[in-house]
Amino acid sequence: MNILELSEQEIGRRESLQELRNMGIDPYPAAEFPVNAWSDDIREQFVDLPVIGKDEEGNDITETPSPENSRNVTIAGRMMGRRIMGKAGFAELQDSKGRIQVYVKRDDICEGENTDLYNKVFKKLLDIGDFIGVKGYVFRTKTGEISVHAQELTVLSKSLKPLPIVKTDAEGNVFDKFDDPELRYRQRYVDLVVNEGVKDTFLKRATIVRTMRNILDGAGYTEVDTPILQNIAGGASARPFITHFNALNQDMYMRIATELYLKRLIVGGFEGVYEMGKNFRNEGMDKTHNPEFTCMELYVSYKDLNWGMTFTEKMLEQICIAVNGKPEVEIDGKVISFKAPFRRLPILDAIKEKTGYDLYPMTEDEIRETAKKLGIEVDETMGKGKLIDEIFGETCEGDFIQPTFIMDYPVEMSPLTKMHRSKPGLTERFELMVNGKELANAYSELNDPIDQEERFIEQMRLADKGDDEAMIIDQDFLRALQYGMPPTFGIGIGIDRLVMLLTGKFAIGEVMLFPQMKPEKKAPRSSVKEWAEIGVPEEWVPLFNKAGYYLVGDIKDVKSQKLQQDVCGVNKKYKLGYDNPKVEEFAAWIEAAAQKTIPQE
């Protein structure tokens, strides 16, 4: 890497790296470092030494801690702080479970007369963010802090970039906080190190996934994997990502749902199957949507919607307790209870309850006009189902804070769902709404192959009208249904949204380790060729950039003496050894730049 691309701190760390190597210390050793203790566990398991007497003021006197009478530990982690006090000092070590103080004494870690490990390595060559290993014993300092007294110190990994360490001045003003969401999501590795509580969110996510998997496994259902690359984007109404499969010379779709493959397995004889995996939808990004997301889909033979609602509410109650220790969670001052049972409400009743309009008897055109009266933007490509979905989303969805099963969707909204057993024109489907957002979608699955084919054909009519989210006919799935699929309940639960709910987060990026991001913005720079066109030698271009002149046009109004001082100052500071151009040469470059028109990209 060009030295001019580095900050002063980065240059200093690389110099320390080289000095460690010159001392015969490998800054990136390959050997195992046998860690046997962690910060939080050390504190929890600490036992004070026995009291052996009282001092003059009546305070307890304990045995002096030593390797023989204290717990010996081997720990490792990042050094996140350091205080030097002559021949001894303290380091703050951060491991996977938290932070703990390490007491480092020169005469304890150095062998014989050679004090380099303390005086040079610990005091000067180690930096905040470096990984170190410590062997020592646990004790309590005079101030009462449980710490590790180091007897051995090992350099495990040299950090070449400085961490953003938060600082607070005497007035309480905070500086250098790493709190910009875009930067945090893009550099999650830094976010996890410096921002307290971030890792806890993802540990809770792991608990949610693990608990859900344990419940499903315990019920006797089989976890499976189905294709991500598919010939047809089916199982949901969404715009897919398209890629090209070179070996077969055909376009493929990244799956938008796992549904149709999982139901094929039900046809094949599995009683219950589930998959917890990634889906991909080529749609917008906002606080609650990411084009790549995690979903759990479950299909169980011989079950229906009513069984599914009971199973779902009990499962979510158990998960909430596993994460938060109780069936409630507080979000933005609202207490949301996952204690079963949840409310059940038909979707058209919900719309009528909120708007006063009864959509049951209305035709498609009448519903379209109703939507317009409600101020909802609609167009002629929208069928009856899409119109109802828009009305519900705009007028009702956000009002359901406590978990509520919205049921009995019109058939036009549910091309894969069984017709309602007692309500003509409706289907046996629910969406679970929590805190104003959809968390789950479930059906009594359609297993009539003739009915299914007719609904697929209707979806194609919607596609012909311009609905780019309408489903494509999956002929192989229809063939599978013709072999016979038993009555089946199916549900999909958005894992990311569930994590948001149970951790009280409002942005999906807070619960995804690496959410999709726009390309990183970079300051525009003129090319080496463009600098050469005004006479600047190629090797001097990085010096202009380091001095803050990125575009040729940046120098056109600068005085030649100042430009020479700025650019040649870089040459001197970084000891590059170039022969400095004369002020007349800088003047000529400035004049050429002023006469040249450079596109400002």
mmCIF file of N, CA and C in Angstrom, residues 463-526:
data_model
loop_
_atom_site.group_PDB
_atom_site.id
_atom_site.type_symbol
_atom_site.label_atom_id
_atom_site.label_comp_id
_atom_site.label_asym_id
_atom_site.label_seq_id
_atom_site.Cartn_x
_atom_site.Cartn_y
_atom_site.Cartn_z
ATOM 1 N N ALA A 463 -50.386 -10.651 -14.615
ATOM 2 C CA ALA A 463 -49.072 -10.310 -15.161
ATOM 3 C C ALA A 463 -49.218 -9.644 -16.519
ATOM 4 N N ASP A 464 -50.145 -10.141 -17.323
ATOM 5 C CA ASP A 464 -50.395 -9.548 -18.638
ATOM 6 C C ASP A 464 -50.898 -8.118 -18.522
ATOM 7 N N LYS A 465 -51.601 -7.812 -17.403
ATOM 8 C CA LYS A 465 -52.101 -6.449 -17.181
ATOM 9 C C LYS A 465 -51.008 -5.517 -16.662
ATOM 10 N N GLY A 466 -49.832 -6.075 -16.338
ATOM 11 C CA GLY A 466 -48.716 -5.238 -15.895
ATOM 12 C C GLY A 466 -48.286 -5.441 -14.470
ATOM 13 N N ASP A 467 -48.860 -6.439 -13.765
ATOM 14 C CA ASP A 467 -48.470 -6.701 -12.379
ATOM 15 C C ASP A 467 -47.183 -7.527 -12.396
ATOM 16 N N ASP A 468 -46.016 -6.869 -12.113
ATOM 17 C CA ASP A 468 -44.743 -7.584 -12.196
ATOM 18 C C ASP A 468 -44.464 -8.423 -10.964
ATOM 19 N N GLU A 469 -45.397 -8.475 -10.002
ATOM 20 C CA GLU A 469 -45.240 -9.338 -8.839
ATOM 21 C C GLU A 469 -46.126 -10.582 -8.923
ATOM 22 N N ALA A 470 -46.914 -10.697 -10.001
ATOM 23 C CA ALA A 470 -47.803 -11.858 -10.137
ATOM 24 C C ALA A 470 -46.983 -13.124 -10.323
ATOM 25 N N MET A 471 -47.540 -14.255 -9.864
ATOM 26 C CA MET A 471 -46.815 -15.524 -9.920
ATOM 27 C C MET A 471 -46.792 -16.107 -11.330
ATOM 28 N N ILE A 472 -45.703 -16.840 -11.604
ATOM 29 C CA ILE A 472 -45.551 -17.572 -12.856
ATOM 30 C C ILE A 472 -46.027 -19.005 -12.616
ATOM 31 N N ILE A 473 -46.635 -19.603 -13.626
ATOM 32 C CA ILE A 473 -47.093 -20.990 -13.469
ATOM 33 C C ILE A 473 -45.907 -21.926 -13.330
ATOM 34 N N ASP A 474 -45.913 -22.726 -12.261
ATOM 35 C CA ASP A 474 -44.886 -23.729 -12.028
ATOM 36 C C ASP A 474 -45.490 -25.086 -12.389
ATOM 37 N N GLN A 475 -45.208 -25.547 -13.608
ATOM 38 C CA GLN A 475 -45.819 -26.777 -14.108
ATOM 39 C C GLN A 475 -45.368 -27.999 -13.308
ATOM 40 N N ASP A 476 -44.124 -28.004 -12.866
ATOM 41 C CA ASP A 476 -43.660 -29.152 -12.093
ATOM 42 C C ASP A 476 -44.374 -29.227 -10.750
ATOM 43 N N PHE A 477 -44.641 -28.075 -10.135
ATOM 44 C CA PHE A 477 -45.377 -28.082 -8.872
ATOM 45 C C PHE A 477 -46.795 -28.598 -9.101
ATOM 46 N N LEU A 478 -47.420 -28.169 -10.189
ATOM 47 C CA LEU A 478 -48.758 -28.679 -10.496
ATOM 48 C C LEU A 478 -48.724 -30.194 -10.694
ATOM 49 N N ARG A 479 -47.680 -30.683 -11.356
ATOM 50 C CA ARG A 479 -47.551 -32.124 -11.552
ATOM 51 C C ARG A 479 -47.428 -32.838 -10.211
ATOM 52 N N ALA A 480 -46.649 -32.245 -9.293
ATOM 53 C CA ALA A 480 -46.503 -32.852 -7.971
ATOM 54 C C ALA A 480 -47.850 -32.932 -7.260
ATOM 55 N N LEU A 481 -48.644 -31.833 -7.351
ATOM 56 C CA LEU A 481 -49.959 -31.835 -6.703
ATOM 57 C C LEU A 481 -50.862 -32.928 -7.274
ATOM 58 N N GLN A 482 -50.694 -33.222 -8.544
ATOM 59 C CA GLN A 482 -51.556 -34.228 -9.166
ATOM 60 C C GLN A 482 -51.263 -35.638 -8.628
ATOM 61 N N TYR A 483 -50.083 -35.819 -8.032
ATOM 62 C CA TYR A 483 -49.804 -37.101 -7.377
ATOM 63 C C TYR A 483 -50.473 -37.180 -6.007
ATOM 64 N N GLY A 484 -50.969 -36.022 -5.539
ATOM 65 C CA GLY A 484 -51.711 -35.995 -4.282
ATOM 66 C C GLY A 484 -50.907 -35.421 -3.127
ATOM 67 N N MET A 485 -51.443 -34.348 -2.533
ATOM 68 C CA MET A 485 -50.841 -33.775 -1.331
ATOM 69 C C MET A 485 -51.885 -33.793 -0.228
ATOM 70 N N PRO A 486 -51.554 -34.291 0.955
ATOM 71 C CA PRO A 486 -52.538 -34.357 2.033
ATOM 72 C C PRO A 486 -52.917 -32.952 2.504
ATOM 73 N N PRO A 487 -54.016 -32.827 3.257
ATOM 74 C CA PRO A 487 -54.332 -31.532 3.867
ATOM 75 C C PRO A 487 -53.113 -31.044 4.657
ATOM 76 N N THR A 488 -52.762 -29.793 4.479
ATOM 77 C CA THR A 488 -51.494 -29.301 5.023
ATOM 78 C C THR A 488 -51.650 -27.869 5.531
ATOM 79 N N PHE A 489 -51.014 -27.585 6.659
ATOM 80 C CA PHE A 489 -50.885 -26.207 7.134
ATOM 81 C C PHE A 489 -49.485 -25.716 6.811
ATOM 82 N N GLY A 490 -49.379 -24.469 6.352
ATOM 83 C CA GLY A 490 -48.075 -23.880 6.058
ATOM 84 C C GLY A 490 -47.969 -22.469 6.610
ATOM 85 N N ILE A 491 -46.761 -22.101 7.064
ATOM 86 C CA ILE A 491 -46.536 -20.760 7.610
ATOM 87 C C ILE A 491 -45.128 -20.296 7.284
ATOM 88 N N GLY A 492 -45.002 -18.997 7.059
ATOM 89 C CA GLY A 492 -43.702 -18.358 6.915
ATOM 90 C C GLY A 492 -43.576 -17.259 7.954
ATOM 91 N N ILE A 493 -42.458 -17.226 8.678
ATOM 92 C CA ILE A 493 -42.209 -16.207 9.702
ATOM 93 C C ILE A 493 -40.927 -15.476 9.347
ATOM 94 N N GLY A 494 -40.998 -14.163 9.265
ATOM 95 C CA GLY A 494 -39.813 -13.357 8.992
ATOM 96 C C GLY A 494 -38.915 -13.289 10.218
ATOM 97 N N ILE A 495 -37.748 -13.913 10.131
ATOM 98 C CA ILE A 495 -36.844 -13.970 11.285
ATOM 99 C C ILE A 495 -36.325 -12.577 11.633
ATOM 100 N N ASP A 496 -35.995 -11.776 10.633
ATOM 101 C CA ASP A 496 -35.441 -10.449 10.898
ATOM 102 C C ASP A 496 -36.448 -9.573 11.646
ATOM 103 N N ARG A 497 -37.698 -9.626 11.226
ATOM 104 C CA ARG A 497 -38.718 -8.824 11.902
ATOM 105 C C ARG A 497 -38.995 -9.351 13.304
ATOM 106 N N LEU A 498 -38.932 -10.672 13.477
ATOM 107 C CA LEU A 498 -39.131 -11.233 14.806
ATOM 108 C C LEU A 498 -38.017 -10.751 15.745
ATOM 109 N N VAL A 499 -36.799 -10.725 15.243
ATOM 110 C CA VAL A 499 -35.685 -10.236 16.059
ATOM 111 C C VAL A 499 -35.881 -8.757 16.390
ATOM 112 N N MET A 500 -36.333 -7.967 15.421
ATOM 113 C CA MET A 500 -36.604 -6.554 15.682
ATOM 114 C C MET A 500 -37.594 -6.398 16.834
ATOM 115 N N LEU A 501 -38.652 -7.196 16.794
ATOM 116 C CA LEU A 501 -39.679 -7.105 17.827
ATOM 117 C C LEU A 501 -39.127 -7.469 19.204
ATOM 118 N N LEU A 502 -38.386 -8.565 19.271
ATOM 119 C CA LEU A 502 -37.969 -9.082 20.568
ATOM 120 C C LEU A 502 -36.743 -8.376 21.127
ATOM 121 N N THR A 503 -36.104 -7.524 20.324
ATOM 122 C CA THR A 503 -34.967 -6.743 20.824
ATOM 123 C C THR A 503 -35.270 -5.253 20.859
ATOM 124 N N GLY A 504 -36.493 -4.880 20.440
ATOM 125 C CA GLY A 504 -36.882 -3.473 20.503
ATOM 126 C C GLY A 504 -36.173 -2.591 19.498
ATOM 127 N N LYS A 505 -35.798 -3.144 18.347
ATOM 128 C CA LYS A 505 -35.115 -2.366 17.313
ATOM 129 C C LYS A 505 -36.121 -1.915 16.243
ATOM 130 N N PHE A 506 -35.859 -0.757 15.638
ATOM 131 C CA PHE A 506 -36.798 -0.190 14.677
ATOM 132 C C PHE A 506 -36.297 -0.236 13.237
ATOM 133 N N ALA A 507 -35.036 -0.617 13.050
ATOM 134 C CA ALA A 507 -34.475 -0.694 11.696
ATOM 135 C C ALA A 507 -33.940 -2.100 11.470
ATOM 136 N N ILE A 508 -34.255 -2.673 10.308
ATOM 137 C CA ILE A 508 -33.840 -4.044 10.024
ATOM 138 C C ILE A 508 -32.319 -4.171 9.992
ATOM 139 N N GLY A 509 -31.639 -3.064 9.645
ATOM 140 C CA GLY A 509 -30.180 -3.091 9.639
ATOM 141 C C GLY A 509 -29.578 -3.319 11.008
ATOM 142 N N GLU A 510 -30.345 -3.045 12.078
ATOM 143 C CA GLU A 510 -29.847 -3.250 13.437
ATOM 144 C C GLU A 510 -29.809 -4.722 13.821
ATOM 145 N N VAL A 511 -30.559 -5.566 13.098
ATOM 146 C CA VAL A 511 -30.632 -6.985 13.471
ATOM 147 C C VAL A 511 -30.047 -7.892 12.393
ATOM 148 N N MET A 512 -29.484 -7.307 11.336
ATOM 149 C CA MET A 512 -28.781 -8.080 10.308
ATOM 150 C C MET A 512 -27.305 -7.715 10.407
ATOM 151 N N LEU A 513 -26.454 -8.713 10.509
ATOM 152 C CA LEU A 513 -25.035 -8.414 10.665
ATOM 153 C C LEU A 513 -24.497 -7.606 9.498
ATOM 154 N N PHE A 514 -24.902 -7.954 8.286
ATOM 155 C CA PHE A 514 -24.395 -7.252 7.109
ATOM 156 C C PHE A 514 -25.549 -6.948 6.151
ATOM 157 N N PRO A 515 -26.350 -5.921 6.442
ATOM 158 C CA PRO A 515 -27.446 -5.567 5.539
ATOM 159 C C PRO A 515 -26.919 -5.033 4.214
ATOM 160 N N GLN A 516 -27.773 -5.120 3.195
ATOM 161 C CA GLN A 516 -27.379 -4.627 1.876
ATOM 162 C C GLN A 516 -27.165 -3.123 1.937
ATOM 163 N N MET A 517 -26.082 -2.638 1.317
ATOM 164 C CA MET A 517 -25.747 -1.210 1.353
ATOM 165 C C MET A 517 -25.532 -0.689 -0.063
ATOM 166 N N LYS A 518 -25.761 0.610 -0.229
ATOM 167 C CA LYS A 518 -25.388 1.250 -1.491
ATOM 168 C C LYS A 518 -23.870 1.245 -1.615
ATOM 169 N N PRO A 519 -23.351 1.329 -2.853
ATOM 170 C CA PRO A 519 -21.894 1.377 -3.006
ATOM 171 C C PRO A 519 -21.302 2.531 -2.200
ATOM 172 N N GLU A 520 -20.140 2.276 -1.621
ATOM 173 C CA GLU A 520 -19.485 3.286 -0.790
ATOM 174 C C GLU A 520 -19.093 4.492 -1.640
ATOM 175 N N LYS A 521 -19.431 5.673 -1.146
ATOM 176 C CA LYS A 521 -19.120 6.896 -1.887
ATOM 177 C C LYS A 521 -17.635 7.226 -1.749
ATOM 178 N N LYS A 522 -17.029 7.595 -2.857
ATOM 179 C CA LYS A 522 -15.628 8.003 -2.844
ATOM 180 C C LYS A 522 -15.502 9.384 -3.480
ATOM 181 N N ALA A 523 -14.609 10.177 -2.918
ATOM 182 C CA ALA A 523 -14.407 11.526 -3.465
ATOM 183 C C ALA A 523 -13.894 11.418 -4.898
ATOM 184 N N PRO A 524 -14.460 12.201 -5.827
ATOM 185 C CA PRO A 524 -13.991 12.140 -7.222
ATOM 186 C C PRO A 524 -12.546 12.600 -7.336
ATOM 187 N N ARG A 525 -11.803 11.934 -8.197
ATOM 188 C CA ARG A 525 -10.399 12.286 -8.416
ATOM 189 C C ARG A 525 -10.097 12.317 -9.908
ATOM 190 N N SER A 526 -9.268 13.257 -10.307
ATOM 191 C CA SER A 526 -8.790 13.267 -11.690
ATOM 192 C C SER A 526 -7.814 12.119 -11.879
#
